[in-house]
Amino acid sequence: MLSIGSYTLDSNLLLAPMAGVTDYPFRRLCRQYGAALATSEMLSADVSLWGSKKSRTRIPQQQEAAPRSVQIAGSEPQQMAEAAHASVQQGAHIVDINMGCPAKKVCNKAAGSALLRDEVLVRDILQAVVTAVNVPVTLKFRTGWSVSNRNAVTVAQIAEDVGIQAIAIHGRTRADAYRGYAEYETIRQVKMNVGIPVIANGDIQTPLDAAFILDYTHTDGLMLGRAAWGQPWIFWQLGEFFKTGELPAQPDVYTRSQVVLAHIRAIHDFYGEETGVRVARKHIGWYLDRMTSDPGYKQRIFSTTCSNNQLAAVNDALGIIALTQY
Ligand SMILES: Cc1cc2nc3c(=O)[nH]c(=O)nc-3n(C[C@H](O)[C@H](O)[C@H](O)COP(=O)(O)O)c2cc1C
């Protein structure tokens, strides 16, 4: 079983942190379907920004089930330490450090995977955060900053050395951004060279991908990001596949419709009318992309700015799609 510090997780399947996606409603849904951990969207290490409307929705929600993992991004050790401390005060059970984001800058400073170039700074940041809090600290990073500079093994060893409790690695370099395919050889090398739990991430789309990557890398867990868009039940499907060896069908169209409607309602409740309708569009689009190739449904649903009308339009669309599938 995968453990992070004192937390033993219910499974080895994790939801990847994704800014603009893994808000509280989506994290809760994925966890209901078997994601054992769902890290928050990244928060800037500059805590003076946490009062903004956007950041307020990103700080941990007290009603969220344990363990709550909060991700912070920044480049100054002292600032990261303060952000980690503040995260714990706000209810984080685990602090996750972002060294995986390919954006050049977070709040006008080098951050995310750009930091991987400077291993001394990496050590200073990790050390500062681990020292600042008495909860487990985890690290999410990429295989390196370019194909000719894959330093993930060194970074993982630094992480283990300073007391990081688990690492998640996306099998791309910073220079790759999201192009091409993830590679798992570097992740396999990392697993062979550290004793802390290692979680593989990148392009895990199906149960067969998951089985192959686990078998190849021998990692302790798998982290899925984009594969959960529009199908949070993928965690349940993967879990069933690992238990039984059978490829399970997705939930029937009625169950999926109920999940979609409940998810949209949760988004409306969490963000309020205006932002809720806007945020929900993204998820509605992903659900529909997986159910139909007809763009007409989205056009009708996206034209409304009222939450009740949005729900009604989605309900109608799902009803028609269900009929066409029987
Ligand atoms: C829209 C989007 C937002 C992301 N935001 C974050 C983030 O806030 N923190 C982070 O560590 N990674 C972030 N990532 C990277 C994902 O966590 C993950 O590493 C990447 O998508 C590869 O996994 P996948 O192929 O399963 O999607 C983001 C990715 C996407 C597509």
Coordinates of N, CA and C in Angstrom, one line a residue, residues 41-199:
E41 N -5.0 22.6 -6.9 CA -4.3 23.4 -7.9 C -3.2 24.2 -7.2
M42 N -2.1 24.6 -8.0 CA -1.0 25.2 -7.3 C -1.4 26.6 -6.8
L43 N -0.8 26.9 -5.6 CA -1.0 28.2 -5.0 C 0.4 28.9 -5.1
S44 N 0.4 30.2 -5.5 CA 1.6 30.9 -5.5 C 2.2 30.9 -4.1
A45 N 3.6 30.9 -4.0 CA 4.2 31.0 -2.7 C 4.1 32.3 -2.0
D46 N 3.6 33.3 -2.8 CA 3.4 34.6 -2.3 C 2.1 34.7 -1.5
V47 N 2.1 34.5 -0.2 CA 0.9 34.4 0.5 C 0.1 35.7 0.5
S48 N 0.7 36.8 0.2 CA 0.0 38.1 0.2 C -1.1 38.0 -0.9
L49 N -0.9 37.1 -1.9 CA -1.9 37.0 -3.0 C -3.1 36.0 -2.6
W50 N -3.0 35.4 -1.5 CA -4.0 34.4 -1.1 C -5.4 34.9 -0.8
G51 N -5.4 36.2 -0.6 CA -6.8 36.8 -0.4 C -7.6 37.0 -1.6
S52 N -6.9 36.9 -2.8 CA -7.7 37.1 -4.1 C -8.8 36.1 -4.2
K53 N -9.8 36.4 -5.0 CA -10.9 35.5 -5.2 C -10.4 34.2 -5.7
K54 N -9.5 34.2 -6.7 CA -9.0 33.0 -7.3 C -8.3 32.1 -6.3
S55 N -7.4 32.7 -5.5 CA -6.7 31.9 -4.5 C -7.6 31.4 -3.4
R56 N -8.6 32.2 -3.1 CA -9.5 31.7 -2.0 C -10.1 30.4 -2.3
T57 N -10.4 30.2 -3.6 CA -11.0 28.9 -4.0 C -10.0 27.8 -4.1
R58 N -8.7 28.2 -4.0 CA -7.6 27.2 -4.1 C -7.1 26.7 -2.8
I59 N -7.3 27.4 -1.7 CA -6.8 27.0 -0.4 C -7.7 25.8 0.0
P60 N -7.1 25.0 0.9 CA -7.9 23.7 1.3 C -9.2 24.0 1.8
Q61 N -10.2 23.2 1.5 CA -11.5 23.3 2.0 C -11.7 22.4 3.3
Q62 N -12.1 23.0 4.3 CA -12.2 22.3 5.6 C -13.0 21.0 5.5
Q63 N -14.0 21.0 4.7 CA -14.9 19.9 4.6 C -14.3 18.7 3.8
E64 N -13.1 19.0 3.2 CA -12.5 18.0 2.3 C -11.9 16.9 3.1
A65 N -12.1 15.6 2.6 CA -11.6 14.5 3.4 C -10.1 14.4 3.5
A66 N -9.6 13.9 4.5 CA -8.1 13.7 4.7 C -7.6 12.6 3.8
P67 N -6.4 12.6 3.4 CA -5.4 13.7 3.6 C -5.6 14.7 2.5
R68 N -5.5 16.0 2.9 CA -5.6 17.1 2.0 C -4.2 17.5 1.6
S69 N -3.9 17.5 0.3 CA -2.6 17.9 -0.2 C -2.7 19.2 -0.9
V70 N -1.9 20.1 -0.6 CA -1.9 21.5 -1.2 C -0.6 21.7 -1.9
Q71 N -0.7 22.2 -3.1 CA 0.6 22.4 -3.9 C 0.9 23.9 -3.9
I72 N 2.2 24.1 -3.7 CA 2.7 25.5 -3.7 C 3.8 25.6 -4.8
A73 N 3.9 26.8 -5.4 CA 4.9 27.0 -6.4 C 5.6 28.3 -6.2
G74 N 6.9 28.3 -6.3 CA 7.7 29.5 -6.1 C 9.2 29.2 -6.2
S75 N 10.0 30.2 -6.0 CA 11.4 30.0 -6.3 C 12.3 30.5 -5.1
E76 N 11.7 31.1 -4.1 CA 12.6 31.5 -3.0 C 12.3 30.7 -1.8
P77 N 13.4 30.1 -1.3 CA 13.2 29.1 -0.2 C 12.4 29.7 1.0
Q78 N 12.8 30.9 1.4 CA 12.1 31.4 2.6 C 10.6 31.6 2.3
Q79 N 10.3 32.1 1.1 CA 8.9 32.4 0.8 C 8.1 31.0 0.7
M80 N 8.8 30.0 0.1 CA 8.2 28.7 0.0 C 7.9 28.1 1.4
A81 N 8.9 28.4 2.3 CA 8.7 27.9 3.7 C 7.5 28.5 4.3
E82 N 7.3 29.9 4.1 CA 6.2 30.6 4.7 C 4.9 30.1 4.1
A83 N 4.9 29.8 2.8 CA 3.7 29.3 2.1 C 3.3 27.9 2.6
A84 N 4.3 27.1 2.8 CA 4.1 25.8 3.4 C 3.4 25.9 4.7
H85 N 4.0 26.7 5.6 CA 3.5 26.9 6.9 C 2.0 27.4 6.9
A86 N 1.8 28.4 6.0 CA 0.4 28.9 5.9 C -0.5 27.9 5.3
S87 N -0.1 27.0 4.4 CA -0.9 26.0 3.9 C -1.4 25.0 5.0
V88 N -0.4 24.7 5.9 CA -0.8 23.8 7.0 C -1.8 24.5 8.0
Q89 N -1.5 25.8 8.2 CA -2.5 26.5 9.1 C -3.9 26.5 8.5
Q90 N -3.9 26.5 7.1 CA -5.2 26.5 6.5 C -5.8 25.1 6.3
G91 N -5.1 24.1 6.8 CA -5.7 22.8 6.8 C -5.1 21.7 5.9
A92 N -3.9 22.1 5.3 CA -3.2 21.0 4.5 C -2.6 20.0 5.4
H93 N -2.8 18.7 5.0 CA -2.2 17.6 5.7 C -0.9 17.2 5.0
I94 N -0.7 17.5 3.8 CA 0.5 17.2 3.0 C 0.8 18.5 2.2
V95 N 2.1 18.9 2.1 CA 2.4 20.0 1.2 C 3.2 19.5 0.0
D96 N 2.7 19.8 -1.1 CA 3.4 19.4 -2.4 C 4.1 20.6 -3.0
I97 N 5.3 20.3 -3.5 CA 6.1 21.4 -4.1 C 6.0 21.2 -5.6
N98 N 5.7 22.2 -6.3 CA 5.6 22.2 -7.8 C 7.0 22.5 -8.4
M99 N 7.6 21.5 -9.0 CA 8.8 21.7 -9.9 C 8.5 21.0 -11.2
G100 N 7.2 21.1 -11.6 CA 6.8 20.4 -12.8 C 6.2 21.2 -13.9
C101 N 5.8 22.4 -13.4 CA 5.0 23.3 -14.4 C 6.0 23.8 -15.4
P102 N 5.6 23.7 -16.7 CA 6.5 24.2 -17.8 C 6.5 25.7 -18.0
A103 N 5.6 26.4 -17.4 CA 5.5 27.8 -17.6 C 6.8 28.4 -17.2
K104 N 7.4 29.4 -17.9 CA 8.7 30.0 -17.6 C 8.6 30.6 -16.2
K105 N 7.5 31.3 -16.0 CA 7.5 32.1 -14.7 C 6.2 31.9 -14.0
V106 N 6.2 31.8 -12.7 CA 5.0 31.9 -12.0 C 5.1 33.2 -11.2
C107 N 4.2 34.1 -11.4 CA 4.2 35.4 -10.8 C 5.6 36.1 -11.1
N108 N 6.0 36.1 -12.3 CA 7.2 36.8 -12.8 C 8.5 36.3 -12.2
K109 N 8.5 35.1 -11.6 CA 9.8 34.5 -11.1 C 9.9 33.1 -11.7
A110 N 11.2 32.7 -12.0 CA 11.4 31.3 -12.4 C 10.8 30.4 -11.4
A111 N 10.0 29.4 -11.8 CA 9.4 28.5 -10.9 C 9.1 27.2 -11.6
G112 N 8.4 26.3 -11.0 CA 8.1 25.1 -11.6 C 9.3 24.4 -12.1
S113 N 9.2 23.8 -13.3 CA 10.3 22.9 -13.8 C 11.5 23.7 -14.2
A114 N 11.4 25.1 -14.3 CA 12.6 25.9 -14.6 C 13.6 25.8 -13.5
L115 N 13.2 25.4 -12.3 CA 14.1 25.3 -11.2 C 15.0 24.1 -11.3
L116 N 14.6 23.2 -12.1 CA 15.4 21.9 -12.2 C 16.9 22.2 -12.6
R117 N 17.1 23.3 -13.3 CA 18.4 23.6 -13.8 C 19.4 23.9 -12.6
D118 N 18.8 24.3 -11.5 CA 19.7 24.8 -10.4 C 19.5 23.9 -9.2
E119 N 20.3 22.8 -9.2 CA 20.1 21.8 -8.2 C 20.4 22.3 -6.7
V120 N 21.3 23.3 -6.6 CA 21.5 23.9 -5.3 C 20.3 24.6 -4.8
L121 N 19.6 25.3 -5.7 CA 18.4 26.0 -5.3 C 17.3 25.0 -5.0
V122 N 17.3 23.9 -5.8 CA 16.3 22.9 -5.5 C 16.4 22.4 -4.1
R123 N 17.7 22.1 -3.7 CA 17.9 21.6 -2.4 C 17.5 22.6 -1.3
D124 N 17.8 23.9 -1.6 CA 17.5 24.9 -0.6 C 16.0 25.0 -0.4
I125 N 15.3 25.0 -1.5 CA 13.8 25.1 -1.4 C 13.2 23.9 -0.7
L126 N 13.7 22.7 -1.1 CA 13.1 21.5 -0.4 C 13.4 21.5 1.1
Q127 N 14.7 21.8 1.4 CA 15.1 21.8 2.8 C 14.3 22.8 3.6
A128 N 14.1 24.0 3.0 CA 13.4 25.1 3.7 C 12.0 24.6 4.0
V129 N 11.3 24.0 3.0 CA 9.9 23.6 3.2 C 9.8 22.5 4.2
V130 N 10.7 21.5 4.1 CA 10.6 20.3 5.0 C 10.8 20.8 6.5
T131 N 11.7 21.8 6.6 CA 12.0 22.3 8.0 C 10.9 23.1 8.5
A132 N 10.1 23.7 7.6 CA 9.1 24.7 8.1 C 7.8 24.0 8.6
V133 N 7.6 22.8 8.2 CA 6.3 22.2 8.6 C 6.5 20.8 9.2
N134 N 5.5 20.4 10.0 CA 5.6 19.1 10.6 C 4.6 18.1 10.0
V135 N 4.3 18.3 8.7 CA 3.5 17.4 7.9 C 4.4 16.9 6.8
P136 N 4.0 15.8 6.1 CA 4.8 15.3 5.0 C 4.9 16.3 3.9
V137 N 6.0 16.4 3.2 CA 6.2 17.2 2.1 C 6.5 16.3 0.9
T138 N 5.9 16.6 -0.2 CA 6.1 15.8 -1.4 C 6.6 16.7 -2.6
L139 N 7.1 16.1 -3.6 CA 7.6 16.9 -4.7 C 7.1 16.4 -6.0
K140 N 6.6 17.3 -6.9 CA 6.2 16.9 -8.2 C 7.1 17.6 -9.2
F141 N 7.7 16.8 -10.1 CA 8.7 17.4 -11.0 C 8.7 16.6 -12.3
R142 N 9.5 17.2 -13.2 CA 9.7 16.5 -14.6 C 11.0 15.8 -14.6
T143 N 11.3 15.1 -15.7 CA 12.5 14.3 -15.8 C 13.8 15.1 -15.9
G144 N 13.6 16.4 -16.2 CA 14.8 17.3 -16.4 C 14.3 18.5 -17.1
W145 N 15.3 19.4 -17.5 CA 14.8 20.6 -18.2 C 15.0 20.5 -19.7
S146 N 15.7 19.5 -20.2 CA 15.7 19.2 -21.6 C 16.1 17.8 -21.8
V147 N 15.9 17.3 -23.0 CA 16.2 15.9 -23.3 C 17.7 15.6 -23.0
S148 N 18.6 16.5 -23.3 CA 20.0 16.2 -23.0 C 20.4 16.6 -21.5
N149 N 19.4 17.0 -20.8 CA 19.7 17.3 -19.3 C 18.6 16.7 -18.5
R150 N 18.5 15.4 -18.5 CA 17.5 14.7 -17.6 C 18.2 14.4 -16.3
N151 N 17.9 15.3 -15.3 CA 18.6 15.1 -14.0 C 17.6 14.6 -12.9
A152 N 16.6 13.9 -13.3 CA 15.6 13.5 -12.4 C 16.1 12.6 -11.2
V153 N 17.1 11.8 -11.6 CA 17.7 10.9 -10.6 C 18.3 11.7 -9.5
T154 N 19.1 12.7 -9.9 CA 19.8 13.6 -8.9 C 18.8 14.3 -8.1
V155 N 17.8 14.9 -8.8 CA 16.8 15.7 -8.0 C 16.1 14.8 -7.0
A156 N 15.8 13.5 -7.4 CA 15.1 12.6 -6.5 C 16.0 12.3 -5.3
Q157 N 17.3 12.1 -5.6 CA 18.2 11.8 -4.5 C 18.3 13.0 -3.5
I158 N 18.3 14.2 -4.1 CA 18.3 15.4 -3.2 C 17.0 15.4 -2.3
A159 N 15.9 15.1 -3.0 CA 14.6 15.1 -2.3 C 14.6 14.1 -1.1
E160 N 15.1 12.9 -1.4 CA 15.1 11.9 -0.4 C 16.1 12.4 0.8
D161 N 17.2 12.9 0.4 CA 18.2 13.3 1.3 C 17.7 14.4 2.3
V162 N 16.8 15.3 1.8 CA 16.4 16.4 2.7 C 15.1 16.0 3.5
G163 N 14.5 14.9 3.1 CA 13.3 14.4 3.9 C 12.0 14.5 3.2
I164 N 12.0 14.7 1.9 CA 10.8 14.6 1.1 C 10.2 13.2 1.2
Q165 N 8.9 13.1 1.4 CA 8.3 11.8 1.7 C 7.8 11.0 0.5
A166 N 7.6 11.7 -0.6 CA 7.2 10.9 -1.8 C 7.4 11.9 -3.0
I167 N 7.7 11.3 -4.2 CA 7.9 12.1 -5.4 C 7.0 11.6 -6.5
A168 N 6.5 12.6 -7.3 CA 5.7 12.2 -8.5 C 6.5 12.8 -9.7
I169 N 6.7 12.0 -10.7 CA 7.5 12.5 -11.8 C 6.6 12.4 -13.1
H170 N 6.6 13.5 -13.8 CA 5.9 13.5 -15.1 C 7.0 13.2 -16.2
G171 N 6.8 12.2 -17.0 CA 7.8 11.6 -17.9 C 8.1 12.5 -19.1
R172 N 8.2 13.8 -18.9 CA 8.6 14.7 -19.9 C 9.6 15.7 -19.3
T173 N 10.4 16.3 -20.2 CA 11.3 17.4 -19.7 C 10.6 18.7 -19.8
R174 N 11.1 19.7 -19.2 CA 10.5 21.1 -19.3 C 10.5 21.5 -20.7
A175 N 11.5 21.2 -21.5 CA 11.6 21.7 -22.9 C 10.5 21.0 -23.7
D176 N 10.1 19.8 -23.3 CA 9.0 19.1 -24.1 C 7.7 19.8 -24.0
A177 N 7.5 20.6 -22.9 CA 6.2 21.1 -22.6 C 5.2 19.9 -22.6
Y178 N 4.2 19.9 -23.4 CA 3.3 18.7 -23.5 C 3.4 18.0 -24.8
R179 N 4.5 18.3 -25.6 CA 4.6 17.7 -26.9 C 5.1 16.2 -26.8
G180 N 4.9 15.5 -27.8 CA 5.4 14.1 -27.9 C 4.7 13.2 -26.9
Y181 N 5.4 12.2 -26.5 CA 4.9 11.2 -25.5 C 5.8 11.2 -24.3
A182 N 5.2 10.9 -23.1 CA 5.9 10.8 -21.9 C 6.8 9.5 -22.1
E183 N 8.0 9.6 -21.4 CA 8.9 8.4 -21.4 C 9.0 7.9 -20.0
Y184 N 9.1 6.6 -19.8 CA 9.1 6.0 -18.5 C 10.4 5.4 -18.0
E185 N 11.4 5.5 -18.9 CA 12.7 4.9 -18.6 C 13.4 5.8 -17.4
T186 N 13.3 7.1 -17.5 CA 13.8 7.9 -16.5 C 13.1 7.7 -15.2
I187 N 11.8 7.5 -15.2 CA 11.1 7.2 -14.0 C 11.5 5.9 -13.4
R188 N 11.8 4.9 -14.3 CA 12.2 3.6 -13.8 C 13.6 3.8 -13.1
Q189 N 14.5 4.6 -13.7 CA 15.8 4.8 -13.1 C 15.7 5.5 -11.7
V190 N 14.7 6.4 -11.6 CA 14.5 7.1 -10.4 C 14.1 6.1 -9.3
K191 N 13.1 5.3 -9.7 CA 12.6 4.3 -8.7 C 13.8 3.4 -8.2
M192 N 14.7 3.1 -9.1 CA 15.8 2.2 -8.7 C 16.8 2.9 -7.8
N193 N 16.8 4.2 -7.8 CA 17.8 4.9 -7.1 C 17.4 5.6 -5.8
V194 N 16.1 5.5 -5.4 CA 15.7 6.1 -4.2 C 14.8 5.1 -3.4
G195 N 14.7 5.4 -2.1 CA 13.9 4.5 -1.3 C 12.5 5.0 -1.0
I196 N 12.3 6.3 -1.2 CA 10.9 6.9 -0.9 C 10.0 6.5 -2.0
P197 N 8.6 6.6 -1.7 CA 7.7 6.2 -2.8 C 7.8 7.1 -4.0
V198 N 7.7 6.5 -5.2 CA 7.8 7.2 -6.4 C 6.5 7.0 -7.2
I199 N 5.9 8.0 -7.7 CA 4.6 8.0 -8.4 C 4.9 8.4 -9.9

